[in-house]
Amino acid sequence: MSGQSGRHHGSPSEEALDWLGRYHGEVQVLPKVPIHDEEDFAVWYTPGVAEPCRAIAKDPDLAYEETGKGNRIAIVTDGSRILGLGDIGPLAGLPVMEGKAMLFKYLGGVDAIPICLNVHTPDEIVETVERLVPAFGGINLEDISQPKCFEILDRLRDRLDIPVWHDDQQGTATVALAGLINALAIVGKEIADARVALIGLGAANVATYRLLTTYGASAENILAVDSRGLLHTGREDVARRRDEFEDKWRIASETNRGRRSGGIEEALEGADVCIAFSRSAPDVIRPEWVKKMAPESIVFACANPIPEIYPEDAHAAGARIVGTGRSDFPNQVNNSLAFPGIFRGALDVRATTITDDMAIAGAVALASATHDLGLADDRILPKMTDWEVVPKVAAAVGVEAVKRGLARHELTEDQLHHNAYLRIAEARSATYALMEAGIIAEPDDVNPGD
């Protein structure tokens, strides 16, 4: 059913505008219980539903058994950094949040509700999310500008007893680490010895730095570059705002102890690895700079829609393995490979949080699953269609939560894998059934005016 490529007649951007106008969005709410007659309403609603309400009032944990809370998350944004479009506001960001909700359900079996907030300060966002918590088993923060995205994540993780995750940070970093684990294995290098250049110091690379060093990379072997050049403690512009940009200052303090100056060119000289999450523009990274990297170099150029350097140019300049953020090139480094499985595992054990250790467990599982699919220079990560990978990631994350004492519902690896497989299969089968029945029609069969 998924192979009907003849549906596509234009670019993804053109089709998205047309098709979303036909469907009026990407997600909907449907009953999950059988309904035959009025007697069923008496059970599912009043008067029957009063009894579960009384039970939950006495024992709040029963909400995970008697409601959908345990499989429902909120996708929260203020619209201040939507994709590569910038601060376009919460209403204009709604299509992205609906698309995310679709991926959560189809890839992870997770019920996700888009919540686009018309508030913008950290205090307002934190307060609003806190008030939403009774209805949700987890929170996915999305497309919130920095530096407030860091503060909001930290504060909510401290205050809430359900998983809070910022996908632009943790999700992207998890996939970058998974890809790097496999890329280094191919070229025969160890992460502790690898010299790494981080290009761009937004949410993605700040979290990537944290996961890399937690996993075993040496801060002394890392050089980080923002829009003004190499980070180091001598950068007065960074030092002046150290309280506002705490993470950037920490990276400046831990890396580049020799206070090397310069920019991307200098960071790449002799580097084994380049991980770029920066500007979407051609020649941000130039081929002549890639030529200065170490032999068997690895380049992740992940800006969208235009990577910092195109794969063919990076390969021609000597890079062995190249990844981008795009699905039409090999080795897509995309957070969609991580968040469905990570949330699936966290929800299934009713984790109180998602830690870096849990993210790393997910990255290792993601890397390992790629070996099962056939590891190669042009396949260091699975594709989004490799859905059998998701239960493996979910199981690894759930097991780690149990190991760390963060799970309120302890399950074994086999139980987690089985549960995730069933949840995802159910979501996919339901979609296919609606398509077969014509309830979800093909785009050409939908009247835009309906």
GROMACS .gro file of C-alpha atoms in nm:
model
  450
    1MET     CA    1   0.000   0.000   0.000
    2SER     CA    2   0.291   0.237   0.071
    3GLY     CA    3   0.457   0.191  -0.266
    4GLN     CA    4   0.219   0.395  -0.483
    5SER     CA    5   0.486   0.636  -0.603
    6GLY     CA    6   0.263   0.738  -0.893
    7ARG     CA    7   0.074   0.961  -0.648
    8HIS     CA    8   0.353   1.215  -0.658
    9HIS     CA    9   0.342   1.473  -0.936
   10GLY     CA   10   0.533   1.768  -0.792
   11SER     CA   11   0.780   1.874  -0.526
   12PRO     CA   12   0.711   1.786  -0.160
   13SER     CA   13   0.650   2.156  -0.087
   14GLU     CA   14   0.395   2.192  -0.365
   15GLU     CA   15   0.219   1.870  -0.272
   16ALA     CA   16   0.212   1.954   0.099
   17LEU     CA   17   0.028   2.282   0.036
   18ASP     CA   18  -0.219   2.116  -0.201
   19TRP     CA   19  -0.274   1.794  -0.009
   20LEU     CA   20  -0.310   1.946   0.338
   21GLY     CA   21  -0.572   2.178   0.192
   22ARG     CA   22  -0.760   1.874   0.068
   23TYR     CA   23  -0.740   1.677   0.394
   24HIS     CA   24  -0.768   1.979   0.626
   25GLY     CA   25  -0.477   1.854   0.837
   26GLU     CA   26  -0.287   1.532   0.901
   27VAL     CA   27  -0.437   1.386   1.218
   28GLN     CA   28  -0.778   1.321   1.372
   29VAL     CA   29  -0.929   1.161   1.683
   30LEU     CA   30  -1.119   0.833   1.651
   31PRO     CA   31  -1.283   0.606   1.911
   32LYS     CA   32  -1.078   0.310   2.034
   33VAL     CA   33  -1.370   0.126   2.195
   34PRO     CA   34  -1.653  -0.070   2.027
   35ILE     CA   35  -1.983   0.116   1.986
   36HIS     CA   36  -2.298  -0.075   1.892
   37ASP     CA   37  -2.595   0.101   2.050
   38GLU     CA   38  -2.707   0.339   2.324
   39GLU     CA   39  -2.622   0.091   2.597
   40ASP     CA   40  -2.254   0.130   2.505
   41PHE     CA   41  -2.280   0.505   2.563
   42ALA     CA   42  -2.398   0.434   2.915
   43VAL     CA   43  -2.075   0.246   2.977
   44TRP     CA   44  -1.828   0.469   2.795
   45TYR     CA   45  -1.987   0.792   2.917
   46THR     CA   46  -2.248   0.865   3.181
   47PRO     CA   47  -2.341   0.702   3.413
   48GLY     CA   48  -2.077   0.429   3.383
   49VAL     CA   49  -1.772   0.653   3.351
   50ALA     CA   50  -1.831   0.798   3.697
   51GLU     CA   51  -1.690   0.486   3.860
   52PRO     CA   52  -1.342   0.516   3.699
   53CYS     CA   53  -1.345   0.883   3.803
   54ARG     CA   54  -1.402   0.785   4.166
   55ALA     CA   55  -1.129   0.523   4.145
   56ILE     CA   56  -0.875   0.770   4.004
   57ALA     CA   57  -0.966   1.027   4.271
   58LYS     CA   58  -0.866   0.767   4.532
   59ASP     CA   59  -0.559   0.638   4.344
   60PRO     CA   60  -0.416   0.878   4.079
   61ASP     CA   61  -0.194   0.604   3.935
   62LEU     CA   62  -0.508   0.435   3.804
   63ALA     CA   63  -0.523   0.711   3.539
   64TYR     CA   64  -0.263   0.505   3.352
   65GLU     CA   65  -0.497   0.206   3.352
   66GLU     CA   66  -0.839   0.369   3.311
   67THR     CA   67  -0.753   0.645   3.057
   68GLY     CA   68  -0.526   0.704   2.759
   69LYS     CA   69  -0.290   0.924   2.960
   70GLY     CA   70  -0.011   0.667   2.953
   71ASN     CA   71   0.004   0.666   2.573
   72ARG     CA   72  -0.068   1.034   2.514
   73ILE     CA   73   0.182   1.317   2.484
   74ALA     CA   74   0.162   1.688   2.411
   75ILE     CA   75   0.370   1.837   2.130
   76VAL     CA   76   0.433   2.188   2.259
   77THR     CA   77   0.565   2.487   2.063
   78ASP     CA   78   0.544   2.864   2.074
   79GLY     CA   79   0.629   2.885   1.705
   80SER     CA   80   0.949   3.079   1.766
   81ARG     CA   81   1.177   2.854   1.556
   82ILE     CA   82   0.976   2.653   1.307
   83LEU     CA   83   1.198   2.440   1.084
   84GLY     CA   84   1.421   2.679   0.889
   85LEU     CA   85   1.147   2.942   0.876
   86GLY     CA   86   1.224   3.114   1.206
   87ASP     CA   87   0.973   3.290   1.431
   88ILE     CA   88   0.651   3.251   1.232
   89GLY     CA   89   0.425   3.206   1.532
   90PRO     CA   90   0.220   2.925   1.686
   91LEU     CA   91  -0.060   2.923   1.427
   92ALA     CA   92   0.175   2.898   1.129
   93GLY     CA   93   0.365   2.623   1.310
   94LEU     CA   94   0.054   2.405   1.346
   95PRO     CA   95   0.114   2.204   1.023
   96VAL     CA   96   0.455   2.097   1.155
   97MET     CA   97   0.308   1.990   1.488
   98GLU     CA   98   0.033   1.792   1.313
   99GLY     CA   99   0.296   1.624   1.096
  100LYS     CA  100   0.489   1.536   1.408
  101ALA     CA  101   0.176   1.390   1.565
  102MET     CA  102   0.124   1.176   1.255
  103LEU     CA  103   0.479   1.041   1.279
  104PHE     CA  104   0.443   0.969   1.650
  105LYS     CA  105   0.132   0.759   1.585
  106TYR     CA  106   0.240   0.583   1.265
  107LEU     CA  107   0.601   0.515   1.367
  108GLY     CA  108   0.564   0.471   1.742
  109GLY     CA  109   0.199   0.401   1.818
  110VAL     CA  110   0.197   0.711   2.041
  111ASP     CA  111  -0.107   0.940   2.060
  112ALA     CA  112   0.028   1.294   2.024
  113ILE     CA  113  -0.172   1.616   2.048
  114PRO     CA  114  -0.038   1.941   1.893
  115ILE     CA  115  -0.038   2.223   2.149
  116CYS     CA  116   0.058   2.558   1.990
  117LEU     CA  117   0.096   2.819   2.264
  118ASN     CA  118   0.035   3.189   2.220
  119VAL     CA  119   0.280   3.264   2.501
  120HIS     CA  120   0.651   3.314   2.455
  121THR     CA  121   0.852   3.376   2.771
  122PRO     CA  122   1.009   3.083   2.955
  123ASP     CA  123   0.794   3.153   3.260
  124GLU     CA  124   0.473   3.153   3.058
  125ILE     CA  125   0.559   2.836   2.868
  126VAL     CA  126   0.668   2.647   3.179
  127GLU     CA  127   0.357   2.753   3.370
  128THR     CA  128   0.126   2.658   3.083
  129VAL     CA  129   0.283   2.316   3.032
  130GLU     CA  130   0.262   2.244   3.405
  131ARG     CA  131  -0.113   2.305   3.389
  132LEU     CA  132  -0.152   2.057   3.101
  133VAL     CA  133   0.016   1.766   3.277
  134PRO     CA  134  -0.291   1.580   3.415
  135ALA     CA  135  -0.399   1.482   3.061
  136PHE     CA  136  -0.060   1.364   2.933
  137GLY     CA  137   0.199   1.095   2.996
  138GLY     CA  138   0.481   1.295   2.835
  139ILE     CA  139   0.577   1.630   2.685
  140ASN     CA  140   0.760   1.683   2.354
  141LEU     CA  141   0.896   2.037   2.322
  142GLU     CA  142   0.931   2.141   1.960
  143ASP     CA  143   1.068   2.432   1.757
  144ILE     CA  144   1.135   2.673   2.045
  145SER     CA  145   1.413   2.925   1.990
  146GLN     CA  146   1.732   2.935   2.191
  147PRO     CA  147   1.844   3.012   2.453
  148LYS     CA  148   1.500   2.980   2.613
  149CYS     CA  149   1.458   2.623   2.483
  150PHE     CA  150   1.740   2.510   2.716
  151GLU     CA  151   1.592   2.683   3.021
  152ILE     CA  152   1.240   2.555   2.951
  153LEU     CA  153   1.359   2.197   2.915
  154ASP     CA  154   1.567   2.208   3.233
  155ARG     CA  155   1.292   2.366   3.441
  156LEU     CA  156   1.020   2.130   3.323
  157ARG     CA  157   1.239   1.825   3.376
  158ASP     CA  158   1.301   1.942   3.732
  159ARG     CA  159   0.934   2.011   3.807
  160LEU     CA  160   0.741   1.733   3.633
  161ASP     CA  161   0.725   1.361   3.707
  162ILE     CA  162   0.661   1.263   3.344
  163PRO     CA  163   0.910   1.254   3.054
  164VAL     CA  164   0.991   1.593   2.901
  165TRP     CA  165   1.192   1.588   2.581
  166HIS     CA  166   1.311   1.860   2.343
  167ASP     CA  167   1.337   1.684   2.010
  168ASP     CA  168   1.545   1.953   1.840
  169GLN     CA  169   1.806   1.895   2.110
  170GLN     CA  170   1.788   1.539   2.234
  171GLY     CA  171   1.631   1.367   1.934
  172THR     CA  172   1.871   1.511   1.680
  173ALA     CA  173   2.170   1.446   1.906
  174THR     CA  174   2.064   1.084   1.958
  175VAL     CA  175   2.054   1.016   1.585
  176ALA     CA  176   2.382   1.200   1.525
  177LEU     CA  177   2.550   0.984   1.790
  178ALA     CA  178   2.404   0.665   1.640
  179GLY     CA  179   2.528   0.761   1.294
  180LEU     CA  180   2.871   0.851   1.428
  181ILE     CA  181   2.904   0.520   1.616
  182ASN     CA  182   2.854   0.333   1.290
  183ALA     CA  183   3.060   0.569   1.075
  184LEU     CA  184   3.356   0.538   1.312
  185ALA     CA  185   3.319   0.159   1.309
  186ILE     CA  186   3.342   0.159   0.929
  187VAL     CA  187   3.656   0.374   0.917
  188GLY     CA  188   3.816   0.194   1.212
  189LYS     CA  189   3.848   0.487   1.452
  190GLU     CA  190   3.764   0.515   1.822
  191ILE     CA  191   3.542   0.793   1.950
  192ALA     CA  192   3.780   0.870   2.237
  193ASP     CA  193   4.057   0.948   1.985
  194ALA     CA  194   3.849   1.115   1.714
  195ARG     CA  195   3.894   1.485   1.649
  196VAL     CA  196   3.550   1.639   1.606
  197ALA     CA  197   3.443   1.974   1.460
  198LEU     CA  198   3.096   2.092   1.561
  199ILE     CA  199   2.970   2.351   1.313
  200GLY     CA  200   2.683   2.558   1.450
  201LEU     CA  201   2.598   2.587   1.819
  202GLY     CA  202   2.221   2.577   1.820
  203ALA     CA  203   2.005   2.335   2.014
  204ALA     CA  204   2.111   2.030   1.808
  205ASN     CA  205   2.487   2.061   1.843
  206VAL     CA  206   2.473   2.173   2.205
  207ALA     CA  207   2.296   1.846   2.286
  208THR     CA  208   2.521   1.653   2.047
  209TYR     CA  209   2.824   1.778   2.236
  210ARG     CA  210   2.674   1.662   2.564
  211LEU     CA  211   2.588   1.314   2.434
  212LEU     CA  212   2.924   1.272   2.258
  213THR     CA  213   3.124   1.354   2.568
  214THR     CA  214   2.899   1.141   2.789
  215TYR     CA  215   2.946   0.850   2.549
  216GLY     CA  216   3.324   0.881   2.547
  217ALA     CA  217   3.441   1.158   2.317
  218SER     CA  218   3.715   1.379   2.461
  219ALA     CA  219   3.631   1.748   2.501
  220GLU     CA  220   3.997   1.820   2.430
  221ASN     CA  221   3.951   1.672   2.083
  222ILE     CA  222   3.645   1.886   2.001
  223LEU     CA  223   3.639   2.226   1.835
  224ALA     CA  224   3.306   2.413   1.817
  225VAL     CA  225   3.222   2.696   1.579
  226ASP     CA  226   2.932   2.938   1.602
  227SER     CA  227   2.845   3.220   1.362
  228ARG     CA  228   3.140   3.427   1.490
  229GLY     CA  229   3.409   3.162   1.487
  230LEU     CA  230   3.577   2.908   1.714
  231LEU     CA  231   3.460   2.898   2.073
  232HIS     CA  232   3.706   2.948   2.356
  233THR     CA  233   3.713   3.131   2.688
  234GLY     CA  234   3.881   3.431   2.528
  235ARG     CA  235   3.569   3.511   2.326
  236GLU     CA  236   3.444   3.824   2.503
  237ASP     CA  237   3.106   3.813   2.330
  238VAL     CA  238   3.044   3.467   2.476
  239ALA     CA  239   3.188   3.554   2.816
  240ARG     CA  240   2.963   3.859   2.847
  241ARG     CA  241   2.652   3.647   2.801
  242ARG     CA  242   2.766   3.338   2.991
  243ASP     CA  243   2.463   3.351   3.222
  244GLU     CA  244   2.222   3.369   2.927
  245PHE     CA  245   2.399   3.107   2.715
  246GLU     CA  246   2.522   2.872   2.987
  247ASP     CA  247   2.562   2.573   2.758
  248LYS     CA  248   2.765   2.764   2.501
  249TRP     CA  249   2.992   2.897   2.775
  250ARG     CA  250   3.041   2.548   2.913
  251ILE     CA  251   3.147   2.424   2.570
  252ALA     CA  252   3.380   2.721   2.533
  253SER     CA  253   3.532   2.637   2.871
  254GLU     CA  254   3.581   2.267   2.808
  255THR     CA  255   3.705   2.274   2.448
  256ASN     CA  256   3.981   2.455   2.260
  257ARG     CA  257   4.205   2.501   2.564
  258GLY     CA  258   4.471   2.648   2.336
  259ARG     CA  259   4.229   2.924   2.231
  260ARG     CA  260   4.274   2.859   1.862
  261SER     CA  261   4.110   3.132   1.657
  262GLY     CA  262   3.946   3.120   1.319
  263GLY     CA  263   3.630   2.961   1.186
  264ILE     CA  264   3.507   2.653   1.004
  265GLU     CA  265   3.821   2.613   0.794
  266GLU     CA  266   4.045   2.606   1.099
  267ALA     CA  267   3.810   2.371   1.288
  268LEU     CA  268   3.812   2.119   1.003
  269GLU     CA  269   4.188   2.107   0.961
  270GLY     CA  270   4.295   1.758   1.071
  271ALA     CA  271   3.947   1.670   1.199
  272ASP     CA  272   3.820   1.314   1.171
  273VAL     CA  273   3.456   1.419   1.204
  274CYS     CA  274   3.246   1.719   1.106
  275ILE     CA  275   2.896   1.749   1.252
  276ALA     CA  276   2.719   2.054   1.112
  277PHE     CA  277   2.380   2.187   1.218
  278SER     CA  278   2.412   2.544   1.100
  279ARG     CA  279   2.288   2.762   0.811
  280SER     CA  280   2.090   2.625   0.520
  281ALA     CA  281   2.298   2.766   0.237
  282PRO     CA  282   2.546   2.641  -0.023
  283ASP     CA  283   2.919   2.647   0.051
  284VAL     CA  284   2.889   2.701   0.426
  285ILE     CA  285   3.147   2.422   0.424
  286ARG     CA  286   3.376   2.443   0.123
  287PRO     CA  287   3.535   2.143  -0.051
  288GLU     CA  288   3.885   2.283  -0.003
  289TRP     CA  289   3.827   2.280   0.373
  290VAL     CA  290   3.711   1.917   0.366
  291LYS     CA  291   4.035   1.833   0.186
  292LYS     CA  292   4.221   1.944   0.498
  293MET     CA  293   4.042   1.689   0.717
  294ALA     CA  294   4.208   1.365   0.826
  295PRO     CA  295   4.200   1.062   0.594
  296GLU     CA  296   3.878   0.858   0.600
  297SER     CA  297   3.688   1.162   0.725
  298ILE     CA  298   3.320   1.174   0.822
  299VAL     CA  299   3.096   1.469   0.734
  300PHE     CA  300   2.742   1.520   0.862
  301ALA     CA  301   2.604   1.830   0.685
  302CYS     CA  302   2.256   1.845   0.831
  303ALA     CA  303   2.110   2.187   0.749
  304ASN     CA  304   1.776   2.173   0.568
  305PRO     CA  305   1.673   2.208   0.294
  306ILE     CA  306   2.023   2.291   0.164
  307PRO     CA  307   2.307   2.108   0.340
  308GLU     CA  308   2.621   2.299   0.433
  309ILE     CA  309   2.798   2.100   0.160
  310TYR     CA  310   2.639   1.862  -0.090
  311PRO     CA  311   2.738   1.496  -0.055
  312GLU     CA  312   2.898   1.469  -0.399
  313ASP     CA  313   3.120   1.768  -0.323
  314ALA     CA  314   3.220   1.631   0.018
  315HIS     CA  315   3.303   1.291  -0.132
  316ALA     CA  316   3.502   1.452  -0.412
  317ALA     CA  317   3.699   1.644  -0.150
  318GLY     CA  318   3.797   1.321   0.025
  319ALA     CA  319   3.524   1.248   0.280
  320ARG     CA  320   3.462   0.874   0.319
  321ILE     CA  321   3.118   0.890   0.480
  322VAL     CA  322   2.867   1.173   0.434
  323GLY     CA  323   2.527   1.224   0.594
  324THR     CA  324   2.272   1.503   0.556
  325GLY     CA  325   1.933   1.593   0.699
  326ARG     CA  326   1.756   1.506   0.375
  327SER     CA  327   1.574   1.187   0.283
  328ASP     CA  328   1.674   1.207  -0.085
  329PHE     CA  329   2.042   1.153   0.000
  330PRO     CA  330   2.195   0.848   0.171
  331ASN     CA  331   2.250   0.855   0.548
  332GLN     CA  332   1.972   1.085   0.660
  333VAL     CA  333   2.050   1.217   1.009
  334ASN     CA  334   1.695   1.290   1.120
  335ASN     CA  335   1.537   1.295   1.465
  336SER     CA  336   1.239   1.097   1.334
  337LEU     CA  337   1.460   0.788   1.370
  338ALA     CA  338   1.476   0.844   1.746
  339PHE     CA  339   1.171   1.005   1.900
  340PRO     CA  340   0.906   0.737   1.821
  341GLY     CA  341   1.107   0.459   1.985
  342ILE     CA  342   1.238   0.666   2.273
  343PHE     CA  343   0.894   0.789   2.373
  344ARG     CA  344   0.746   0.442   2.317
  345GLY     CA  345   0.993   0.292   2.564
  346ALA     CA  346   0.963   0.576   2.815
  347LEU     CA  347   0.584   0.563   2.815
  348ASP     CA  348   0.565   0.186   2.844
  349VAL     CA  349   0.764   0.183   3.169
  350ARG     CA  350   0.596   0.505   3.285
  351ALA     CA  351   0.933   0.674   3.318
  352THR     CA  352   0.955   0.988   3.525
  353THR     CA  353   1.202   1.149   3.285
  354ILE     CA  354   1.419   1.086   2.978
  355THR     CA  355   1.786   1.112   3.069
  356ASP     CA  356   2.097   1.134   2.852
  357ASP     CA  357   2.172   0.774   2.950
  358MET     CA  358   1.835   0.670   2.807
  359ALA     CA  359   1.904   0.867   2.489
  360ILE     CA  360   2.244   0.702   2.455
  361ALA     CA  361   2.083   0.360   2.503
  362GLY     CA  362   1.850   0.451   2.218
  363ALA     CA  363   2.142   0.563   2.002
  364VAL     CA  364   2.332   0.240   2.063
  365ALA     CA  365   2.022   0.036   1.977
  366LEU     CA  366   1.968   0.241   1.662
  367ALA     CA  367   2.330   0.187   1.558
  368SER     CA  368   2.311  -0.185   1.632
  369ALA     CA  369   1.987  -0.227   1.437
  370THR     CA  370   2.157  -0.081   1.131
  371HIS     CA  371   2.405  -0.369   1.135
  372ASP     CA  372   2.112  -0.608   1.104
  373LEU     CA  373   1.994  -0.419   0.795
  374GLY     CA  374   2.341  -0.414   0.636
  375LEU     CA  375   2.595  -0.154   0.748
  376ALA     CA  376   2.769   0.029   0.462
  377ASP     CA  377   2.921   0.364   0.372
  378ASP     CA  378   2.584   0.475   0.237
  379ARG     CA  379   2.382   0.308   0.514
  380ILE     CA  380   2.501   0.411   0.857
  381LEU     CA  381   2.145   0.461   0.983
  382PRO     CA  382   1.808   0.299   0.916
  383LYS     CA  383   1.543   0.472   0.709
  384MET     CA  384   1.209   0.590   0.847
  385THR     CA  385   1.045   0.300   0.663
  386ASP     CA  386   1.251   0.045   0.860
  387TRP     CA  387   0.982   0.036   1.129
  388GLU     CA  388   1.108  -0.287   1.286
  389VAL     CA  389   1.392  -0.079   1.430
  390VAL     CA  390   1.157   0.122   1.653
  391PRO     CA  391   1.069  -0.162   1.896
  392LYS     CA  392   1.442  -0.228   1.945
  393VAL     CA  393   1.501   0.136   2.039
  394ALA     CA  394   1.195   0.135   2.265
  395ALA     CA  395   1.312  -0.177   2.446
  396ALA     CA  396   1.662  -0.037   2.502
  397VAL     CA  397   1.526   0.291   2.640
  398GLY     CA  398   1.276   0.118   2.868
  399VAL     CA  399   1.540  -0.120   3.003
  400GLU     CA  400   1.771   0.174   3.077
  401ALA     CA  401   1.494   0.357   3.263
  402VAL     CA  402   1.432   0.047   3.475
  403LYS     CA  403   1.806   0.007   3.538
  404ARG     CA  404   1.834   0.369   3.653
  405GLY     CA  405   1.534   0.346   3.887
  406LEU     CA  406   1.327   0.585   3.675
  407ALA     CA  407   1.045   0.344   3.585
  408ARG     CA  408   0.715   0.314   3.771
  409HIS     CA  409   0.620   0.007   3.569
  410GLU     CA  410   0.902  -0.244   3.531
  411LEU     CA  411   0.906  -0.452   3.214
  412THR     CA  412   1.168  -0.682   3.065
  413GLU     CA  413   1.338  -0.622   2.734
  414ASP     CA  414   1.125  -0.889   2.568
  415GLN     CA  415   0.805  -0.744   2.712
  416LEU     CA  416   0.899  -0.395   2.596
  417HIS     CA  417   0.986  -0.513   2.247
  418HIS     CA  418   0.662  -0.712   2.219
  419ASN     CA  419   0.448  -0.426   2.346
  420ALA     CA  420   0.609  -0.174   2.112
  421TYR     CA  421   0.571  -0.407   1.816
  422LEU     CA  422   0.199  -0.453   1.886
  423ARG     CA  423   0.134  -0.081   1.939
  424ILE     CA  424   0.307   0.016   1.615
  425ALA     CA  425   0.150  -0.266   1.415
  426GLU     CA  426  -0.191  -0.161   1.545
  427ALA     CA  427  -0.140   0.201   1.438
  428ARG     CA  428  -0.016   0.104   1.093
  429SER     CA  429  -0.292  -0.154   1.043
  430ALA     CA  430  -0.559   0.098   1.140
  431THR     CA  431  -0.424   0.344   0.885
  432TYR     CA  432  -0.411   0.079   0.614
  433ALA     CA  433  -0.766  -0.033   0.697
  434LEU     CA  434  -0.899   0.321   0.662
  435MET     CA  435  -0.714   0.355   0.334
  436GLU     CA  436  -0.850   0.025   0.202
  437ALA     CA  437  -1.201   0.132   0.295
  438GLY     CA  438  -1.158   0.463   0.116
  439ILE     CA  439  -1.216   0.657   0.438
  440ILE     CA  440  -0.864   0.790   0.398
  441ALA     CA  441  -0.874   0.857   0.024
  442GLU     CA  442  -0.582   0.918  -0.209
  443PRO     CA  443  -0.512   1.291  -0.262
  444ASP     CA  444  -0.646   1.298  -0.617
  445ASP     CA  445  -0.976   1.156  -0.491
  446VAL     CA  446  -1.027   1.425  -0.226
  447ASN     CA  447  -1.223   1.734  -0.318
  448PRO     CA  448  -1.038   2.043  -0.188
  449GLY     CA  449  -1.374   2.197  -0.102
  450ASP     CA  450  -1.489   1.911   0.120
   0.00000   0.00000   0.00000
